[in-house]
């Protein structure tokens, strides 16, 4: 009996032949040649993916899909890996086939709370008609210039106290890049005794135990928000097996915060010397500095000063210092997300344990610090622990750099004793309230630190003093509200920010921020449901973004019930 011949082998061979072709987009030879020319002789290591994406973005004003495929081939990465990173960060713009290339110039107006209070919404509404179709106008999350509200970026150049006229003038002149302001450069810093302490440490004139002990006695804590004791952190990482690395966080994305930028613009080497002393004490092999992309002038400044430092190093055997550029992602202010980004990946927080002090950057024990924490190291070691600890009020110790914005007469970075109250801060350091404004409420720790009424303006501002009230000081970003503002509007502004900035990794944060925003945008708040949602987000979110995002909403419900009653009356 004859049986039909089933071409199994032939079908299998056909499938095999199809698999021999590369998967994904075919690489265009011209796109590949352009990518190779842009990268030049730069290494093609995977951790440099974000740096190379910036090269393409800066050159093409976008990321054409064909060039992403070419970059993937050049770096020996999967196209999906390159694509997922390129689409994760706000400042990268992937353009697919058939899509229009964005205009050559983009104006970003900050939509953060301080800028919104200063008129950013009306500015955003007016600009498109004034600037025309050839200029793109976007609302941006906080750009770290809250004391200059409303602030904007024209290309990569910042415009303080922005108006439609000043932005138009900046567009017409074509000055889209910032120039670094006057600062203490390397030569001036050395001439004034800079790096002398580092040289003494390396020469053996100071013992490691003495240095760490001084920092412990001073009470200096991490000034990025978590407040972990600095000296203790050095001991923990020093006890881990080498090689060890350091990651410095200058992402500073918390709305209301700008202190790191101000200090960096003035005296970059004070921070760099602190980092190098930490590297000496802990035994660090390399330092990675992560700087937010909005700080273009700071990046140019740091690149120039690091080049001067490398040309004439103050000590031999100085660890390598690498500058890494963020790409617009608030989540990268979280230490493990920042480390993921430095490694060239999406900035998604890691589950802990293990902690970054054990397994951090490139799998090595990592000393992670905020910029300002290292800024204080030299002065504390030179003046002594008692000098720093001797400041403080209301039973607190040390100094705090408060980023103050909002309805005060003189916003800015205010160096004040830890434990000062917001009422004292406004009167003694900010020249009082702005004309026509009365103190109504304040955010003691930026967007995630909660909102308190003026009646609670005598609580000491420091670590551990605000938690009983459902708030925290974080990075000491104080936003002051007046009778012309509302806590409800502030909570809506901050929740829009969190919903936009959630990395999407965990459901409680991804879905919770979006749901909370929808609930508080309603004419009436479902207080019971918001309470349940808040608890879930706090208990189940992977990192501090989802855990702290409900704080402003919870504070409105607890401390501003009259505003919710007004909402019901208007409904």
Coordinates of C-alpha atoms in Angstrom, one line a residue:
X1 CA 0.0 0.0 0.0
X2 CA 1.4 3.4 -1.0
X3 CA 1.4 6.0 1.8
X4 CA 1.6 9.7 1.1
X5 CA 5.0 11.2 1.6
X6 CA 4.9 13.9 4.3
X7 CA 7.8 16.4 3.7
X8 CA 8.8 16.6 7.3
X9 CA 12.5 16.9 6.6
X10 CA 11.9 19.5 3.9
X11 CA 9.6 21.6 6.2
X12 CA 12.2 21.4 8.9
X13 CA 14.9 22.5 6.5
X14 CA 12.8 25.4 5.5
X15 CA 12.4 26.5 9.0
X16 CA 16.1 26.1 9.6
X17 CA 16.8 28.3 6.5
X18 CA 14.5 31.0 7.8
X19 CA 16.3 31.0 11.2
X20 CA 19.6 31.6 9.5
X21 CA 18.5 35.2 8.7
X22 CA 19.1 37.6 11.6
X23 CA 16.1 38.4 13.7
X24 CA 14.8 41.9 14.1
X25 CA 15.4 45.0 11.9
X26 CA 18.0 44.6 9.2
X27 CA 20.9 47.1 9.7
X28 CA 21.2 49.8 7.1
X29 CA 24.8 50.2 6.0
X30 CA 24.6 54.0 6.0
X31 CA 23.1 54.1 9.5
X32 CA 25.8 51.8 10.7
X33 CA 28.5 54.0 9.1
X34 CA 27.0 57.1 10.8
X35 CA 26.9 55.4 14.2
X36 CA 30.5 54.2 13.9
X37 CA 31.6 57.8 13.0
X38 CA 29.7 59.2 16.0
X39 CA 31.1 56.7 18.5
X40 CA 34.6 57.1 17.1
X41 CA 37.1 55.2 19.2
X42 CA 34.9 55.1 22.3
X43 CA 34.6 51.7 23.9
X44 CA 31.6 49.6 22.9
X45 CA 31.1 48.1 26.4
X46 CA 27.4 47.5 27.4
X47 CA 27.5 49.9 30.4
X48 CA 28.1 52.7 27.9
X49 CA 24.8 52.2 26.1
X50 CA 23.2 55.3 27.6
X51 CA 26.2 57.4 26.9
X52 CA 26.2 56.3 23.3
X53 CA 22.4 56.9 23.0
X54 CA 23.1 60.5 24.1
X55 CA 25.6 60.9 21.3
X56 CA 23.0 59.8 18.8
X57 CA 20.2 61.9 20.4
X58 CA 22.4 65.0 20.5
X59 CA 23.4 64.6 16.9
X60 CA 20.1 63.7 15.3
X61 CA 17.8 65.4 17.9
X62 CA 16.1 62.0 18.2
X63 CA 16.9 58.3 18.0
X64 CA 15.9 57.0 14.5
X65 CA 14.9 53.3 14.7
X66 CA 17.5 52.4 12.0
X67 CA 20.3 53.9 14.0
X68 CA 19.2 52.1 17.1
X69 CA 19.5 48.8 15.1
X70 CA 23.0 49.9 14.0
X71 CA 24.0 50.8 17.5
X72 CA 22.8 47.4 18.7
X73 CA 25.0 45.6 16.1
X74 CA 28.0 47.9 16.8
X75 CA 27.7 47.2 20.6
X76 CA 26.9 43.5 20.1
X77 CA 23.6 43.9 22.0
X78 CA 20.2 42.6 21.2
X79 CA 18.0 45.2 19.5
X80 CA 15.3 44.7 22.1
X81 CA 17.9 45.5 24.8
X82 CA 18.8 48.8 23.1
X83 CA 15.2 49.6 22.4
X84 CA 13.9 49.0 25.9
X85 CA 16.6 51.4 27.4
X86 CA 16.0 54.0 24.7
X87 CA 12.2 54.1 25.4
X88 CA 12.6 54.1 29.2
X89 CA 14.1 57.5 29.7
X90 CA 12.2 60.8 29.1
X91 CA 15.0 62.6 27.2
X92 CA 15.4 59.9 24.6
X93 CA 13.0 60.2 21.7
X94 CA 12.7 57.1 19.5
X95 CA 11.4 57.8 15.9
X96 CA 10.1 54.9 14.1
X97 CA 9.8 54.5 10.3
X98 CA 7.2 56.9 8.9
X99 CA 7.1 59.1 12.0
X100 CA 7.9 62.8 11.9
X101 CA 11.2 63.9 13.3
X102 CA 10.8 66.4 16.2
X103 CA 11.5 70.1 15.7
X104 CA 15.1 71.1 16.0
X105 CA 14.4 73.0 19.2
X106 CA 12.4 72.0 22.2
X107 CA 11.4 74.3 25.0
X108 CA 10.7 72.6 28.3
X109 CA 8.7 74.5 30.9
X110 CA 9.0 73.1 34.4
X111 CA 5.6 72.0 35.7
X112 CA 6.8 71.3 39.2
X113 CA 4.9 72.7 42.2
X114 CA 6.9 75.8 42.7
X115 CA 6.8 76.6 39.0
X116 CA 3.1 75.9 38.8
X117 CA 2.6 78.3 41.7
X118 CA 4.6 80.9 39.8
X119 CA 2.5 80.7 36.6
X120 CA 4.0 77.8 34.6
X121 CA 0.6 76.7 33.4
X122 CA -0.3 80.0 31.7
X123 CA 3.2 80.1 30.2
X124 CA 2.8 76.7 28.7
X125 CA -0.6 77.8 27.2
X126 CA 0.8 80.9 25.6
X127 CA 4.2 79.7 24.2
X128 CA 3.1 77.5 21.3
X129 CA 1.4 80.4 19.5
X130 CA 4.3 82.8 20.3
X131 CA 7.1 80.4 19.3
X132 CA 5.4 78.8 16.2
X133 CA 5.3 75.3 14.9
X134 CA 9.1 75.1 14.4
X135 CA 9.7 75.1 18.2
X136 CA 8.2 72.3 20.3
X137 CA 6.9 73.2 23.8
X138 CA 6.6 70.6 26.5
X139 CA 5.7 70.5 30.2
X140 CA 8.6 69.0 32.1
X141 CA 8.9 67.5 35.5
X142 CA 11.0 69.5 38.0
X143 CA 14.2 70.6 36.5
X144 CA 16.0 71.5 39.8
X145 CA 15.6 75.3 39.6
X146 CA 12.7 75.9 41.9
X147 CA 14.2 79.1 43.4
X148 CA 14.1 80.5 39.8
X149 CA 10.4 79.7 39.2
X150 CA 9.0 79.6 36.7
X151 CA 12.0 78.0 35.1
X152 CA 12.4 76.6 31.6
X153 CA 15.0 75.0 29.4
X154 CA 15.5 76.3 25.8
X155 CA 17.3 73.4 24.3
X156 CA 19.9 72.7 26.9
X157 CA 20.0 76.3 28.3
X158 CA 18.2 77.3 31.5
X159 CA 16.0 80.4 31.7
X160 CA 15.3 81.7 35.2
X161 CA 12.1 83.5 36.1
X162 CA 11.0 82.6 32.6
X163 CA 8.4 84.7 30.7
X164 CA 7.2 84.3 27.1
X165 CA 9.3 87.3 26.2
X166 CA 12.6 86.0 27.8
X167 CA 12.1 82.5 26.2
X168 CA 11.4 84.0 22.8
X169 CA 14.5 86.1 23.1
X170 CA 16.5 83.0 23.9
X171 CA 15.0 81.2 21.0
X172 CA 15.8 84.1 18.6
X173 CA 19.4 84.5 19.7
X174 CA 19.9 80.7 19.3
X175 CA 21.6 80.5 22.6
X176 CA 20.4 77.0 23.5
X177 CA 23.4 76.0 25.6
X178 CA 24.3 77.2 29.1
X179 CA 27.7 78.5 29.9
X180 CA 29.1 77.6 33.3
X181 CA 28.9 80.4 35.8
X182 CA 31.9 81.6 37.8
X183 CA 33.2 79.0 40.2
X184 CA 36.2 77.9 42.2
X185 CA 38.3 76.2 39.5
X186 CA 41.1 73.7 40.1
X187 CA 43.9 76.2 40.2
X188 CA 42.1 78.5 42.6
X189 CA 41.1 75.6 44.8
X190 CA 44.7 74.3 45.0
X191 CA 46.0 77.8 45.7
X192 CA 43.6 78.1 48.7
X193 CA 44.8 74.8 50.2
X194 CA 42.6 72.4 48.4
X195 CA 43.6 68.7 48.3
X196 CA 46.1 69.3 51.1
X197 CA 44.0 67.2 53.4
X198 CA 43.8 64.4 50.8
X199 CA 47.6 64.5 50.4
X200 CA 48.0 64.2 54.2
X201 CA 45.7 61.2 54.3
X202 CA 47.5 59.4 51.5
X203 CA 50.9 60.3 53.1
X204 CA 49.8 58.6 56.3
X205 CA 49.5 61.7 58.5
X206 CA 45.9 60.7 59.3
X207 CA 44.8 57.2 60.2
X208 CA 41.7 55.8 58.6
X209 CA 40.1 55.0 62.0
X210 CA 40.6 58.6 63.1
X211 CA 39.0 60.0 60.0
X212 CA 36.0 57.7 60.2
X213 CA 35.7 58.3 63.9
X214 CA 35.6 62.1 63.4
X215 CA 32.8 61.7 60.8
X216 CA 30.8 59.5 63.2
X217 CA 31.2 61.9 66.1
X218 CA 30.0 64.8 63.9
X219 CA 26.7 63.2 63.4
X220 CA 26.9 63.7 59.6
X221 CA 24.2 61.7 57.9
X222 CA 23.4 61.0 54.3
X223 CA 21.9 64.2 52.8
X224 CA 20.1 62.7 49.8
X225 CA 17.1 61.8 51.8
X226 CA 17.6 58.5 53.7
X227 CA 19.8 60.0 56.4
X228 CA 22.1 56.9 57.0
X229 CA 25.1 57.8 59.2
X230 CA 28.0 58.5 56.9
X231 CA 30.8 57.1 59.0
X232 CA 28.9 53.9 59.6
X233 CA 28.4 53.5 55.9
X234 CA 32.1 53.8 55.3
X235 CA 32.8 51.1 57.9
X236 CA 30.2 48.7 56.3
X237 CA 31.6 49.0 52.8
X238 CA 35.2 48.9 54.0
X239 CA 34.6 45.5 55.6
X240 CA 33.4 44.0 52.3
X241 CA 36.0 42.3 50.1
X242 CA 37.5 44.3 47.3
X243 CA 37.5 45.6 44.7
X244 CA 35.1 48.2 45.9
X245 CA 33.4 51.0 43.9
X246 CA 31.8 54.3 44.7
X247 CA 28.6 55.8 43.1
X248 CA 27.8 59.5 43.6
X249 CA 24.2 60.5 43.2
X250 CA 23.7 64.0 41.7
X251 CA 20.4 63.1 40.1
X252 CA 18.5 65.4 42.4
X253 CA 15.1 64.8 40.9
X254 CA 13.0 65.4 44.0
X255 CA 10.7 68.3 43.2
X256 CA 11.7 71.3 45.3
X257 CA 15.4 70.2 45.6
X258 CA 18.3 72.2 44.0
X259 CA 21.0 72.4 46.7
X260 CA 23.4 70.0 45.0
X261 CA 23.3 72.1 41.8
X262 CA 24.0 75.3 43.7
X263 CA 27.0 73.9 45.6
X264 CA 28.3 72.2 42.5
X265 CA 28.1 75.4 40.5
X266 CA 30.1 77.2 43.2
X267 CA 32.8 74.8 44.4
X268 CA 33.0 71.5 42.6
X269 CA 36.4 70.5 44.0
X270 CA 35.3 70.5 47.6
X271 CA 33.0 67.7 46.7
X272 CA 35.6 65.9 44.6
X273 CA 38.1 66.1 47.5
X274 CA 35.5 64.6 49.8
X275 CA 34.9 61.8 47.3
X276 CA 38.7 61.1 47.1
X277 CA 39.1 61.0 50.8
X278 CA 36.2 58.6 51.1
X279 CA 37.9 56.5 48.4
X280 CA 41.2 56.5 50.4
X281 CA 39.4 55.6 53.6
X282 CA 37.2 52.8 52.2
X283 CA 39.6 51.4 49.6
X284 CA 37.7 52.4 46.5
X285 CA 39.1 51.4 43.1
X286 CA 36.9 53.7 40.9
X287 CA 34.3 56.5 41.3
X288 CA 31.2 56.9 39.2
X289 CA 29.4 60.3 39.3
X290 CA 25.8 60.2 38.1
X291 CA 24.6 63.7 37.1
X292 CA 21.0 64.5 36.0
X293 CA 20.7 65.4 32.4
X294 CA 18.9 68.7 33.1
X295 CA 22.2 70.1 34.6
X296 CA 23.9 70.8 31.3
X297 CA 26.1 73.6 32.6
X298 CA 27.1 71.5 35.6
X299 CA 28.2 68.7 33.3
X300 CA 30.4 71.0 31.2
X301 CA 31.8 72.4 34.4
X302 CA 32.6 69.0 35.9
X303 CA 34.1 67.7 32.6
X304 CA 36.5 70.6 32.5
X305 CA 37.4 70.4 36.2
X306 CA 37.9 66.6 36.1
X307 CA 40.2 67.1 33.1
X308 CA 42.3 69.6 35.1
X309 CA 42.4 67.2 38.0
X310 CA 43.6 64.3 35.8
X311 CA 46.3 66.5 34.2
X312 CA 47.8 67.5 37.5
X313 CA 46.7 64.9 40.1
X314 CA 47.3 66.0 43.7
X315 CA 48.3 62.4 44.7
X316 CA 49.6 59.4 42.9
X317 CA 47.4 56.3 42.4
X318 CA 44.2 58.4 42.4
X319 CA 41.2 56.2 41.5
X320 CA 39.6 56.7 38.1
X321 CA 36.6 59.1 38.1
X322 CA 33.9 58.5 35.6
X323 CA 31.1 60.9 34.8
X324 CA 27.8 59.4 33.7
X325 CA 24.9 61.3 32.3
X326 CA 21.3 60.7 33.3
X327 CA 18.5 60.8 30.8
X328 CA 15.5 62.1 32.6
X329 CA 14.2 59.6 35.1
X330 CA 13.3 60.6 38.7
X331 CA 13.5 56.9 39.8
X332 CA 17.3 57.0 39.2
X333 CA 17.5 59.0 42.4
X334 CA 17.0 55.7 44.2
X335 CA 20.4 54.2 44.7
X336 CA 19.9 50.8 43.1
X337 CA 18.1 52.3 40.1
X338 CA 20.9 54.7 39.7
X339 CA 23.4 51.8 39.7
X340 CA 21.3 50.0 37.0
X341 CA 21.4 53.2 34.9
X342 CA 25.2 53.6 35.4
X343 CA 25.4 50.0 34.1
X344 CA 23.6 51.1 30.9
X345 CA 20.2 49.6 31.7
X346 CA 16.7 50.8 32.6
X347 CA 16.7 52.5 35.9
X348 CA 14.6 50.0 37.8
X349 CA 15.2 49.6 41.6
X350 CA 16.6 46.2 42.7
X351 CA 15.0 44.0 45.3
X352 CA 16.9 44.0 48.6
X353 CA 18.7 42.2 50.1
X354 CA 21.4 42.1 49.0
X355 CA 22.2 45.8 49.6
X356 CA 24.4 47.9 47.3
X357 CA 27.0 48.0 50.0
X358 CA 27.4 44.2 49.4
X359 CA 26.5 43.8 45.8
X360 CA 26.2 47.0 44.0
X361 CA 27.7 48.5 40.9
X362 CA 29.0 45.8 38.5
X363 CA 28.3 43.3 41.3
X364 CA 30.9 44.8 43.6
X365 CA 30.5 46.3 47.1
X366 CA 29.6 49.9 46.5
X367 CA 29.8 53.1 48.6
X368 CA 26.8 55.2 47.5
X369 CA 26.6 58.9 48.4
X370 CA 24.7 62.0 47.8
X371 CA 26.7 65.0 46.5
X372 CA 26.2 67.1 49.6
X373 CA 27.3 64.4 52.0
X374 CA 30.7 64.4 50.4
X375 CA 30.7 68.2 50.2
X376 CA 31.0 68.4 54.0
X377 CA 33.8 65.8 54.5
X378 CA 36.8 68.1 54.1
X379 CA 35.4 70.9 56.4
X380 CA 34.3 68.5 59.1
X381 CA 37.8 66.8 59.2
X382 CA 39.6 70.2 59.2
X383 CA 37.4 71.9 61.8
X384 CA 36.6 68.9 63.9
X385 CA 33.5 66.9 64.8
X386 CA 32.5 69.3 67.5
X387 CA 32.3 72.2 65.1
X388 CA 29.7 70.6 62.9
X389 CA 27.8 68.9 65.8
X390 CA 27.8 72.2 67.7
X391 CA 25.1 73.7 65.4
X392 CA 21.5 72.8 65.9
X393 CA 18.3 73.8 67.6
X394 CA 15.6 72.1 69.6
X395 CA 17.9 69.3 70.6
X396 CA 19.2 68.5 67.1
X397 CA 22.8 68.6 65.9
X398 CA 24.5 69.7 62.7
X399 CA 23.8 71.9 59.7
X400 CA 21.2 71.5 57.0
X401 CA 21.1 72.9 53.5
X402 CA 17.5 73.8 52.9
X403 CA 16.2 74.3 49.3
X404 CA 13.5 76.8 49.9
X405 CA 11.0 77.8 47.2
X406 CA 7.5 79.0 46.9
X407 CA 5.9 82.1 48.4
X408 CA 8.9 83.5 50.2
X409 CA 10.6 86.8 49.6
X410 CA 14.1 85.3 49.1
X411 CA 14.0 81.7 47.9
X412 CA 17.3 79.7 47.6
X413 CA 19.6 77.4 49.4
X414 CA 19.7 78.3 53.1
X415 CA 22.4 76.9 55.3
X416 CA 20.8 76.7 58.8
X417 CA 21.0 74.7 62.0
X418 CA 19.3 71.4 62.0
X419 CA 16.1 71.5 64.0
X420 CA 15.2 75.0 62.9
X421 CA 11.4 75.4 62.4
X422 CA 9.9 76.4 59.1
X423 CA 8.6 79.6 60.7
X424 CA 12.1 80.5 61.8
X425 CA 13.5 79.6 58.4
X426 CA 11.1 81.8 56.6
X427 CA 11.6 84.8 58.9
X428 CA 15.3 84.6 59.6
X429 CA 16.7 83.2 56.3
X430 CA 14.1 84.0 53.6
X431 CA 13.2 87.6 54.3
X432 CA 9.7 86.6 55.3
X433 CA 6.8 85.8 53.0
X434 CA 6.5 87.5 49.6
X435 CA 4.4 90.6 49.4
X436 CA 0.7 89.9 49.5
X437 CA 1.2 86.3 50.8
X438 CA 0.5 84.9 54.3
X439 CA 1.9 81.6 55.4
X440 CA -0.6 78.8 54.9
X441 CA 1.1 75.5 54.5
X442 CA 4.4 73.9 53.6
X443 CA 6.0 70.8 52.2
X444 CA 9.0 70.0 54.5
X445 CA 10.7 67.4 52.3
X446 CA 9.8 68.0 48.7
X447 CA 7.0 66.3 46.8
X448 CA 7.2 63.0 48.7
X449 CA 7.6 64.6 52.2
X450 CA 4.0 65.4 52.9
X451 CA 2.1 68.7 53.5
X452 CA 1.6 70.4 56.8
X453 CA -0.5 73.5 57.7
X454 CA 1.0 76.7 59.0
X455 CA -0.4 75.9 62.5
X456 CA 2.2 73.1 62.6
X457 CA 5.1 75.4 61.6
X458 CA 7.0 75.0 64.8
X459 CA 8.0 71.4 64.4
X460 CA 11.8 71.0 64.2
X461 CA 13.0 70.3 60.7
X462 CA 15.4 67.4 60.9
X463 CA 15.7 63.6 60.4
X464 CA 13.2 61.7 62.6
X465 CA 11.3 64.8 63.8
X466 CA 8.5 64.8 61.2
X467 CA 7.7 61.1 61.0
X468 CA 5.1 61.2 63.8
X469 CA 3.1 63.6 61.6
X470 CA 3.2 61.4 58.5
X471 CA 6.0 63.5 56.9
X472 CA 9.8 63.5 56.5
X473 CA 12.6 65.9 55.7
X474 CA 14.2 63.9 52.9
X475 CA 16.6 66.2 51.1
X476 CA 15.3 69.2 53.0
X477 CA 13.3 70.7 50.1
X478 CA 10.9 73.2 51.7
X479 CA 8.1 74.5 49.5
X480 CA 6.0 77.3 51.1
X481 CA 2.4 77.8 50.3
X482 CA 0.3 80.9 51.0
X483 CA -3.4 81.7 51.2
X484 CA -3.5 81.9 47.4
X485 CA -2.7 78.2 47.2
X486 CA -4.3 75.0 48.2
X487 CA -3.1 71.7 49.7
X488 CA -5.4 69.9 47.3
X489 CA -3.8 71.5 44.3
X490 CA -0.3 70.7 45.7
X491 CA -1.3 67.1 46.2
X492 CA -2.6 66.8 42.6
X493 CA 0.6 68.3 41.3
X494 CA 2.8 65.9 43.2
X495 CA 0.7 62.8 42.3
X496 CA 0.8 63.8 38.6
X497 CA 4.5 63.8 39.0
X498 CA 4.7 60.4 40.7
X499 CA 2.3 58.8 38.2
X500 CA 4.5 60.0 35.3
X501 CA 7.7 59.0 37.0
X502 CA 6.8 55.5 38.2
X503 CA 9.2 53.1 36.5
X504 CA 6.4 50.6 36.1
X505 CA 8.2 47.7 37.6
X506 CA 5.8 47.0 40.5
X507 CA 2.0 47.0 40.3
X508 CA 1.3 48.8 43.6
X509 CA 3.3 51.9 42.4
X510 CA 2.5 51.7 38.6
X511 CA -1.3 51.2 39.1
X512 CA -1.5 52.9 42.5
X513 CA -0.2 56.3 41.4
X514 CA -2.4 56.4 38.4
X515 CA -5.5 55.3 40.4
X516 CA -4.7 57.8 43.2
X517 CA -4.4 60.6 40.6
X518 CA -7.8 59.7 39.2
X519 CA -9.4 59.7 42.6
X520 CA -8.0 63.0 43.7
X521 CA -8.9 64.7 40.4
X522 CA -12.5 63.9 41.1
X523 CA -14.8 66.6 42.4
X524 CA -15.2 64.6 45.6
X525 CA -12.5 62.4 47.2
X526 CA -13.3 58.8 48.2
X527 CA -11.4 59.1 51.4
X528 CA -11.9 55.5 52.4
X529 CA -10.7 54.1 49.1
X530 CA -7.7 56.5 49.1
X531 CA -6.8 55.2 52.6
X532 CA -6.9 51.6 51.4
X533 CA -4.9 52.4 48.3
X534 CA -2.3 54.3 50.3
X535 CA -1.8 51.3 52.7
X536 CA -1.3 48.9 49.8
X537 CA 1.3 51.2 48.1
X538 CA 3.2 51.6 51.3
X539 CA 3.3 47.9 52.1
X540 CA 3.9 46.5 48.7
X541 CA 5.9 48.9 46.5
X542 CA 9.5 47.9 45.8
X543 CA 11.1 51.3 46.5
X544 CA 10.5 54.7 48.1
X545 CA 8.7 56.2 45.2
X546 CA 5.6 54.1 45.6
X547 CA 5.9 54.0 49.4
X548 CA 6.1 57.8 49.8
X549 CA 3.8 58.9 46.9
X550 CA 0.7 58.8 49.1
X551 CA 2.1 61.2 51.7
X552 CA 0.7 64.5 50.3
X553 CA -2.7 62.9 49.8
X554 CA -2.8 61.4 53.3
X555 CA -1.8 64.8 54.7
X556 CA -4.6 66.6 52.9
X557 CA -7.1 64.2 54.3
X558 CA -5.7 64.5 57.9
X559 CA -4.7 68.2 58.1
X560 CA -6.8 70.0 55.5
X561 CA -10.4 68.6 55.9
X562 CA -11.8 72.1 55.3
X563 CA -10.5 72.0 51.7
X564 CA -12.2 68.7 51.1
X565 CA -15.4 70.2 52.4
X566 CA -15.0 73.0 50.0
X567 CA -14.6 70.5 47.2
X568 CA -17.9 68.9 48.2
X569 CA -19.6 72.3 48.2
X570 CA -18.4 73.0 44.7
X571 CA -19.4 69.6 43.3

